Amino acid sequence: MTDHRRKYSSELLDGPTKAPGRSMLRATGFTDEDFEKPQVGIASTWATVTPCNMHINELAEASRLAVDEAGAKALLFNTITISDGIANGYEGMKYSLVSREVIADSIETVAGCEAFDGLVAIGGCDKNMPGCMIGLARLNRPSIFVYGGTIRPGKNHTDLISVFEAVGQYAKGDIPLTDLHEVERTALPGPGSCGGMYTANTMASAIEAMGMSLPGSSAQDAVSEEKLQDCRNAAAAVVELLDKDIKPTDIMTRKAFENAITVVIALGGSTNAVLHLLAMASAIGVELSLDDFSEIGKRVPVLADLRPSGRFMMSELVQIGGILPLMKRLLDKGLLHGDCLTVSGKTVAENLAEVEDYPEGQEIIRDFDKPYKADSHLRILRGNLAPDGAVAKISGKEGEFFKGTARVYHSENETYQAILAGDVVSGDVLVIRYEGPKGGPGMQEMLSPTSAIMGRGLGKEVALITDGRFSGGSHGFVVGHVAPEAAEGGPIALVEDGDQITIDAVNNQITLHVDDAELKRRRAGWKAPEQRYKRGVLAKFAKLVGSASEGAVTDDFK
């Protein structure tokens, strides 16, 4: 009888007719005994193109060795990664969200071809993390995700967002060029993902809360013995998952996604979590919508004082216990589903049973009676400007209501240059369109313009609306993911300079103060722009991608 742990590899490698395949693997070091073991693919996102992933080769090797020690046979392969932090504000940023789909496709392709029985995926940057998770969900084989870990703070408590905002300060004349260069040289001290509750740390926390990472994986420094041990532990855990035949569909349930959303809100996480959790749910076959974020947000407060809106970095949360004490508090308050299964083989409640609370005197995580915001900072807005929804990140520090005058731009870079030049003034509502999933294509992040706004001291005086999206490092009065997008003829395509726009983050409404007759007149004269990319990955993405309101996925052919 075939070992159930070798469900896939046995079909590829057993019997006389499979001798050629076995011969190929013998050349890589396989022994006779190895062919009797389940095979575990180690998906590494290692690359030297970004600090987020430059150390992952070592982590992947630690997992590979530990899989072998646990009684399975590991095979290591790579997938791609790109750097949002480097590409922001440049045409190449269009490839960022696209890379999520390429990563998912590549993991599915390698594991499907090579017949891996289980998988460990190690990611450390904004898109390769959800990309890994989508790939694991599609394959639905015993799997575990390992986060590469957070970067440590730079000189004077700086990080990448400090550099972006220093550009705006320099443009305004608040700091000299020498200060900008000093921040540039010292803000990033080594390996790891961007240091605040930006997209990478947000997604790591969401994946752990969902149960697809081991407890503690999301809150460890990239360069640490704890992170290396996390990789070893994950290797042992995936072999246990194989033994018990526990698959992503057993873990990534509707309740698990609700847990992930709850933790993201409590941490004050990135708007990108909305996009990626919707995409991950689509991949695993779980019904999830924008409205679920609104419903959960009504009962979950923001408890964390983490950057970009707060003071502290992820490495400082690591030092006081990470997200596990927060999850324990949420569970005790009845805000988490404790019965959800996790990759540890235990339930959420069992994982948290022995977790100790945060130390006395810490200031990063507040109690429920003194939240930073009583309900979610992630606001799902609807109205005549966004009939299918938009996602706002409103911490409350910039206010919860904004009415201003539209200033329309057709690209991120055009807007960025206008801000740096001083053309943007108090009361403006910047409208950046044709940057959506299809229109960009690729739904660029708006970190450069939002950082320039903050650097010029306009964070409370200017709003920004886009059918693109935001970096987890963006803050201020910002609304993204406007759907339908401009390239699809959404109302955002019809806005003109001088129109009045209201953003109401209390009633979750976004209103273009133009009557229906005038909008009808404008629509009659609107023409869809020609797609400038005719071949290659951007053209394929533009042709296949769906709405941001459904996760901007490329494989939902309903």
PDB file of N, CA and C in Angstrom, residues 7-76:
ATOM      1  N   LYS A   7       1.816  10.776  -1.682  1.00  0.00           N
ATOM      2  CA  LYS A   7       0.702  10.767  -2.631  1.00  0.00           C
ATOM      3  C   LYS A   7       1.133  11.207  -4.024  1.00  0.00           C
ATOM      4  N   TYR A   8       1.980  12.230  -4.107  1.00  0.00           N
ATOM      5  CA  TYR A   8       2.374  12.789  -5.395  1.00  0.00           C
ATOM      6  C   TYR A   8       3.696  12.202  -5.891  1.00  0.00           C
ATOM      7  N   SER A   9       4.696  12.132  -5.032  1.00  0.00           N
ATOM      8  CA  SER A   9       6.014  11.673  -5.470  1.00  0.00           C
ATOM      9  C   SER A   9       6.012  10.209  -5.881  1.00  0.00           C
ATOM     10  N   SER A  10       5.142   9.402  -5.293  1.00  0.00           N
ATOM     11  CA  SER A  10       5.104   7.981  -5.667  1.00  0.00           C
ATOM     12  C   SER A  10       4.673   7.809  -7.118  1.00  0.00           C
ATOM     13  N   GLU A  11       3.762   8.673  -7.592  1.00  0.00           N
ATOM     14  CA  GLU A  11       3.316   8.587  -8.982  1.00  0.00           C
ATOM     15  C   GLU A  11       4.447   8.940  -9.950  1.00  0.00           C
ATOM     16  N   LEU A  12       5.328   9.786  -9.507  1.00  0.00           N
ATOM     17  CA  LEU A  12       6.401  10.262 -10.369  1.00  0.00           C
ATOM     18  C   LEU A  12       7.619   9.341 -10.372  1.00  0.00           C
ATOM     19  N   LEU A  13       7.832   8.634  -9.241  1.00  0.00           N
ATOM     20  CA  LEU A  13       9.126   7.986  -9.061  1.00  0.00           C
ATOM     21  C   LEU A  13       9.099   6.480  -8.816  1.00  0.00           C
ATOM     22  N   ASP A  14       7.939   5.888  -8.606  1.00  0.00           N
ATOM     23  CA  ASP A  14       7.895   4.466  -8.259  1.00  0.00           C
ATOM     24  C   ASP A  14       7.761   3.582  -9.502  1.00  0.00           C
ATOM     25  N   GLY A  15       8.422   2.424  -9.472  1.00  0.00           N
ATOM     26  CA  GLY A  15       8.272   1.427 -10.537  1.00  0.00           C
ATOM     27  C   GLY A  15       9.362   1.498 -11.590  1.00  0.00           C
ATOM     28  N   PRO A  16       9.522   0.417 -12.345  1.00  0.00           N
ATOM     29  CA  PRO A  16      10.594   0.332 -13.350  1.00  0.00           C
ATOM     30  C   PRO A  16      10.534   1.436 -14.408  1.00  0.00           C
ATOM     31  N   THR A  17       9.329   1.852 -14.795  1.00  0.00           N
ATOM     32  CA  THR A  17       9.230   2.840 -15.869  1.00  0.00           C
ATOM     33  C   THR A  17       9.689   4.234 -15.427  1.00  0.00           C
ATOM     34  N   LYS A  18       9.851   4.419 -14.123  1.00  0.00           N
ATOM     35  CA  LYS A  18      10.245   5.732 -13.606  1.00  0.00           C
ATOM     36  C   LYS A  18      11.745   5.829 -13.361  1.00  0.00           C
ATOM     37  N   ALA A  19      12.484   4.835 -13.852  1.00  0.00           N
ATOM     38  CA  ALA A  19      13.932   4.826 -13.652  1.00  0.00           C
ATOM     39  C   ALA A  19      14.623   6.091 -14.169  1.00  0.00           C
ATOM     40  N   PRO A  20      14.227   6.645 -15.325  1.00  0.00           N
ATOM     41  CA  PRO A  20      14.915   7.860 -15.792  1.00  0.00           C
ATOM     42  C   PRO A  20      14.812   9.020 -14.805  1.00  0.00           C
ATOM     43  N   GLY A  21      13.625   9.219 -14.231  1.00  0.00           N
ATOM     44  CA  GLY A  21      13.455  10.287 -13.262  1.00  0.00           C
ATOM     45  C   GLY A  21      14.302  10.067 -12.021  1.00  0.00           C
ATOM     46  N   ARG A  22      14.319   8.814 -11.553  1.00  0.00           N
ATOM     47  CA  ARG A  22      15.145   8.504 -10.390  1.00  0.00           C
ATOM     48  C   ARG A  22      16.618   8.738 -10.696  1.00  0.00           C
ATOM     49  N   SER A  23      17.019   8.406 -11.905  1.00  0.00           N
ATOM     50  CA  SER A  23      18.403   8.612 -12.297  1.00  0.00           C
ATOM     51  C   SER A  23      18.783  10.092 -12.237  1.00  0.00           C
ATOM     52  N   MET A  24      17.879  10.938 -12.690  1.00  0.00           N
ATOM     53  CA  MET A  24      18.127  12.382 -12.618  1.00  0.00           C
ATOM     54  C   MET A  24      18.319  12.821 -11.173  1.00  0.00           C
ATOM     55  N   LEU A  25      17.471  12.319 -10.288  1.00  0.00           N
ATOM     56  CA  LEU A  25      17.566  12.722  -8.889  1.00  0.00           C
ATOM     57  C   LEU A  25      18.794  12.132  -8.208  1.00  0.00           C
ATOM     58  N   ARG A  26      19.222  10.962  -8.623  1.00  0.00           N
ATOM     59  CA  ARG A  26      20.456  10.410  -8.061  1.00  0.00           C
ATOM     60  C   ARG A  26      21.635  11.350  -8.331  1.00  0.00           C
ATOM     61  N   ALA A  27      21.609  11.993  -9.493  1.00  0.00           N
ATOM     62  CA  ALA A  27      22.686  12.934  -9.822  1.00  0.00           C
ATOM     63  C   ALA A  27      22.711  14.124  -8.874  1.00  0.00           C
ATOM     64  N   THR A  28      21.567  14.415  -8.226  1.00  0.00           N
ATOM     65  CA  THR A  28      21.518  15.524  -7.253  1.00  0.00           C
ATOM     66  C   THR A  28      21.867  15.065  -5.849  1.00  0.00           C
ATOM     67  N   GLY A  29      22.067  13.753  -5.672  1.00  0.00           N
ATOM     68  CA  GLY A  29      22.452  13.257  -4.355  1.00  0.00           C
ATOM     69  C   GLY A  29      21.478  12.294  -3.718  1.00  0.00           C
ATOM     70  N   PHE A  30      20.408  11.927  -4.392  1.00  0.00           N
ATOM     71  CA  PHE A  30      19.432  10.992  -3.835  1.00  0.00           C
ATOM     72  C   PHE A  30      20.074   9.607  -3.651  1.00  0.00           C
ATOM     73  N   THR A  31      19.665   8.934  -2.571  1.00  0.00           N
ATOM     74  CA  THR A  31      20.042   7.543  -2.320  1.00  0.00           C
ATOM     75  C   THR A  31      18.809   6.656  -2.475  1.00  0.00           C
ATOM     76  N   ASP A  32      18.994   5.356  -2.413  1.00  0.00           N
ATOM     77  CA  ASP A  32      17.857   4.432  -2.471  1.00  0.00           C
ATOM     78  C   ASP A  32      16.854   4.750  -1.376  1.00  0.00           C
ATOM     79  N   GLU A  33      17.344   5.061  -0.184  1.00  0.00           N
ATOM     80  CA  GLU A  33      16.453   5.335   0.946  1.00  0.00           C
ATOM     81  C   GLU A  33      15.627   6.601   0.719  1.00  0.00           C
ATOM     82  N   ASP A  34      16.211   7.576   0.032  1.00  0.00           N
ATOM     83  CA  ASP A  34      15.500   8.842  -0.193  1.00  0.00           C
ATOM     84  C   ASP A  34      14.234   8.650  -1.017  1.00  0.00           C
ATOM     85  N   PHE A  35      14.237   7.653  -1.907  1.00  0.00           N
ATOM     86  CA  PHE A  35      13.058   7.445  -2.754  1.00  0.00           C
ATOM     87  C   PHE A  35      11.879   6.866  -1.979  1.00  0.00           C
ATOM     88  N   GLU A  36      12.124   6.435  -0.762  1.00  0.00           N
ATOM     89  CA  GLU A  36      11.042   5.922   0.086  1.00  0.00           C
ATOM     90  C   GLU A  36      10.448   7.011   0.976  1.00  0.00           C
ATOM     91  N   LYS A  37      11.004   8.201   0.900  1.00  0.00           N
ATOM     92  CA  LYS A  37      10.573   9.291   1.785  1.00  0.00           C
ATOM     93  C   LYS A  37       9.657  10.257   1.041  1.00  0.00           C
ATOM     94  N   PRO A  38       8.748  10.927   1.773  1.00  0.00           N
ATOM     95  CA  PRO A  38       7.985  12.011   1.131  1.00  0.00           C
ATOM     96  C   PRO A  38       8.926  13.148   0.749  1.00  0.00           C
ATOM     97  N   GLN A  39       8.598  13.814  -0.334  1.00  0.00           N
ATOM     98  CA  GLN A  39       9.435  14.910  -0.814  1.00  0.00           C
ATOM     99  C   GLN A  39       8.800  16.257  -0.461  1.00  0.00           C
ATOM    100  N   VAL A  40       9.637  17.129   0.095  1.00  0.00           N
ATOM    101  CA  VAL A  40       9.183  18.461   0.512  1.00  0.00           C
ATOM    102  C   VAL A  40       9.932  19.507  -0.296  1.00  0.00           C
ATOM    103  N   GLY A  41       9.200  20.334  -1.020  1.00  0.00           N
ATOM    104  CA  GLY A  41       9.811  21.441  -1.748  1.00  0.00           C
ATOM    105  C   GLY A  41      10.011  22.630  -0.826  1.00  0.00           C
ATOM    106  N   ILE A  42      11.195  23.211  -0.874  1.00  0.00           N
ATOM    107  CA  ILE A  42      11.485  24.432  -0.118  1.00  0.00           C
ATOM    108  C   ILE A  42      11.503  25.581  -1.112  1.00  0.00           C
ATOM    109  N   ALA A  43      10.467  26.415  -1.095  1.00  0.00           N
ATOM    110  CA  ALA A  43      10.367  27.545  -2.019  1.00  0.00           C
ATOM    111  C   ALA A  43      11.050  28.754  -1.396  1.00  0.00           C
ATOM    112  N   SER A  44      12.180  29.132  -1.960  1.00  0.00           N
ATOM    113  CA  SER A  44      12.968  30.250  -1.435  1.00  0.00           C
ATOM    114  C   SER A  44      12.785  31.480  -2.308  1.00  0.00           C
ATOM    115  N   THR A  45      12.613  32.624  -1.673  1.00  0.00           N
ATOM    116  CA  THR A  45      12.505  33.891  -2.392  1.00  0.00           C
ATOM    117  C   THR A  45      13.811  34.676  -2.302  1.00  0.00           C
ATOM    118  N   TRP A  46      14.921  33.959  -2.105  1.00  0.00           N
ATOM    119  CA  TRP A  46      16.227  34.618  -1.960  1.00  0.00           C
ATOM    120  C   TRP A  46      16.582  35.412  -3.216  1.00  0.00           C
ATOM    121  N   ALA A  47      17.141  36.593  -2.973  1.00  0.00           N
ATOM    122  CA  ALA A  47      17.693  37.422  -4.044  1.00  0.00           C
ATOM    123  C   ALA A  47      18.506  38.522  -3.392  1.00  0.00           C
ATOM    124  N   THR A  48      19.455  39.039  -4.118  1.00  0.00           N
ATOM    125  CA  THR A  48      20.237  40.161  -3.587  1.00  0.00           C
ATOM    126  C   THR A  48      19.753  41.502  -4.138  1.00  0.00           C
ATOM    127  N   VAL A  49      18.553  41.525  -4.709  1.00  0.00           N
ATOM    128  CA  VAL A  49      18.028  42.776  -5.247  1.00  0.00           C
ATOM    129  C   VAL A  49      17.378  43.638  -4.175  1.00  0.00           C
ATOM    130  N   THR A  50      17.241  43.120  -2.968  1.00  0.00           N
ATOM    131  CA  THR A  50      16.568  43.853  -1.901  1.00  0.00           C
ATOM    132  C   THR A  50      16.999  43.319  -0.545  1.00  0.00           C
ATOM    133  N   PRO A  51      17.104  44.174   0.465  1.00  0.00           N
ATOM    134  CA  PRO A  51      17.465  43.684   1.808  1.00  0.00           C
ATOM    135  C   PRO A  51      16.424  42.748   2.400  1.00  0.00           C
ATOM    136  N   CYS A  52      15.198  42.849   1.929  1.00  0.00           N
ATOM    137  CA  CYS A  52      14.123  42.017   2.476  1.00  0.00           C
ATOM    138  C   CYS A  52      14.409  40.525   2.319  1.00  0.00           C
ATOM    139  N   ASN A  53      15.134  40.165   1.269  1.00  0.00           N
ATOM    140  CA  ASN A  53      15.296  38.760   0.906  1.00  0.00           C
ATOM    141  C   ASN A  53      16.747  38.297   0.812  1.00  0.00           C
ATOM    142  N   MET A  54      17.684  39.164   1.092  1.00  0.00           N
ATOM    143  CA  MET A  54      19.089  38.843   0.855  1.00  0.00           C
ATOM    144  C   MET A  54      19.634  37.751   1.780  1.00  0.00           C
ATOM    145  N   HIS A  55      18.941  37.468   2.872  1.00  0.00           N
ATOM    146  CA  HIS A  55      19.385  36.471   3.850  1.00  0.00           C
ATOM    147  C   HIS A  55      18.618  35.155   3.747  1.00  0.00           C
ATOM    148  N   ILE A  56      17.646  35.075   2.859  1.00  0.00           N
ATOM    149  CA  ILE A  56      16.727  33.942   2.863  1.00  0.00           C
ATOM    150  C   ILE A  56      17.387  32.652   2.375  1.00  0.00           C
ATOM    151  N   ASN A  57      18.479  32.769   1.617  1.00  0.00           N
ATOM    152  CA  ASN A  57      19.209  31.566   1.225  1.00  0.00           C
ATOM    153  C   ASN A  57      19.629  30.757   2.452  1.00  0.00           C
ATOM    154  N   GLU A  58      20.138  31.459   3.467  1.00  0.00           N
ATOM    155  CA  GLU A  58      20.557  30.789   4.701  1.00  0.00           C
ATOM    156  C   GLU A  58      19.364  30.165   5.423  1.00  0.00           C
ATOM    157  N   LEU A  59      18.251  30.872   5.422  1.00  0.00           N
ATOM    158  CA  LEU A  59      17.050  30.341   6.073  1.00  0.00           C
ATOM    159  C   LEU A  59      16.535  29.103   5.346  1.00  0.00           C
ATOM    160  N   ALA A  60      16.541  29.167   4.015  1.00  0.00           N
ATOM    161  CA  ALA A  60      16.066  28.030   3.222  1.00  0.00           C
ATOM    162  C   ALA A  60      16.956  26.809   3.438  1.00  0.00           C
ATOM    163  N   GLU A  61      18.255  27.027   3.523  1.00  0.00           N
ATOM    164  CA  GLU A  61      19.176  25.917   3.760  1.00  0.00           C
ATOM    165  C   GLU A  61      18.935  25.291   5.136  1.00  0.00           C
ATOM    166  N   ALA A  62      18.629  26.125   6.134  1.00  0.00           N
ATOM    167  CA  ALA A  62      18.317  25.597   7.467  1.00  0.00           C
ATOM    168  C   ALA A  62      17.073  24.724   7.414  1.00  0.00           C
ATOM    169  N   SER A  63      16.063  25.151   6.660  1.00  0.00           N
ATOM    170  CA  SER A  63      14.850  24.342   6.507  1.00  0.00           C
ATOM    171  C   SER A  63      15.139  23.056   5.751  1.00  0.00           C
ATOM    172  N   ARG A  64      15.960  23.139   4.711  1.00  0.00           N
ATOM    173  CA  ARG A  64      16.270  21.947   3.915  1.00  0.00           C
ATOM    174  C   ARG A  64      16.923  20.869   4.769  1.00  0.00           C
ATOM    175  N   LEU A  65      17.901  21.250   5.542  1.00  0.00           N
ATOM    176  CA  LEU A  65      18.594  20.290   6.397  1.00  0.00           C
ATOM    177  C   LEU A  65      17.652  19.708   7.449  1.00  0.00           C
ATOM    178  N   ALA A  66      16.782  20.563   7.985  1.00  0.00           N
ATOM    179  CA  ALA A  66      15.873  20.108   9.035  1.00  0.00           C
ATOM    180  C   ALA A  66      14.795  19.172   8.500  1.00  0.00           C
ATOM    181  N   VAL A  67      14.357  19.377   7.258  1.00  0.00           N
ATOM    182  CA  VAL A  67      13.408  18.449   6.643  1.00  0.00           C
ATOM    183  C   VAL A  67      14.037  17.060   6.536  1.00  0.00           C
ATOM    184  N   ASP A  68      15.279  17.012   6.079  1.00  0.00           N
ATOM    185  CA  ASP A  68      15.972  15.731   5.962  1.00  0.00           C
ATOM    186  C   ASP A  68      16.116  15.058   7.324  1.00  0.00           C
ATOM    187  N   GLU A  69      16.437  15.854   8.352  1.00  0.00           N
ATOM    188  CA  GLU A  69      16.576  15.302   9.703  1.00  0.00           C
ATOM    189  C   GLU A  69      15.251  14.777  10.246  1.00  0.00           C
ATOM    190  N   ALA A  70      14.144  15.371   9.772  1.00  0.00           N
ATOM    191  CA  ALA A  70      12.822  14.959  10.253  1.00  0.00           C
ATOM    192  C   ALA A  70      12.290  13.720   9.541  1.00  0.00           C
ATOM    193  N   GLY A  71      13.035  13.217   8.551  1.00  0.00           N
ATOM    194  CA  GLY A  71      12.653  11.961   7.923  1.00  0.00           C
ATOM    195  C   GLY A  71      12.043  12.065   6.548  1.00  0.00           C
ATOM    196  N   ALA A  72      11.977  13.276   5.992  1.00  0.00           N
ATOM    197  CA  ALA A  72      11.523  13.456   4.610  1.00  0.00           C
ATOM    198  C   ALA A  72      12.737  13.808   3.754  1.00  0.00           C
ATOM    199  N   LYS A  73      12.511  14.117   2.497  1.00  0.00           N
ATOM    200  CA  LYS A  73      13.596  14.517   1.603  1.00  0.00           C
ATOM    201  C   LYS A  73      13.267  15.882   1.014  1.00  0.00           C
ATOM    202  N   ALA A  74      14.164  16.852   1.254  1.00  0.00           N
ATOM    203  CA  ALA A  74      13.909  18.222   0.811  1.00  0.00           C
ATOM    204  C   ALA A  74      14.554  18.515  -0.531  1.00  0.00           C
ATOM    205  N   LEU A  75      13.868  19.315  -1.329  1.00  0.00           N
ATOM    206  CA  LEU A  75      14.406  19.821  -2.590  1.00  0.00           C
ATOM    207  C   LEU A  75      14.180  21.328  -2.609  1.00  0.00           C
ATOM    208  N   LEU A  76      15.248  22.056  -2.817  1.00  0.00           N
ATOM    209  CA  LEU A  76      15.215  23.513  -2.728  1.00  0.00           C
ATOM    210  C   LEU A  76      15.087  24.131  -4.115  1.00  0.00           C
TER     211      LEU A  76
END
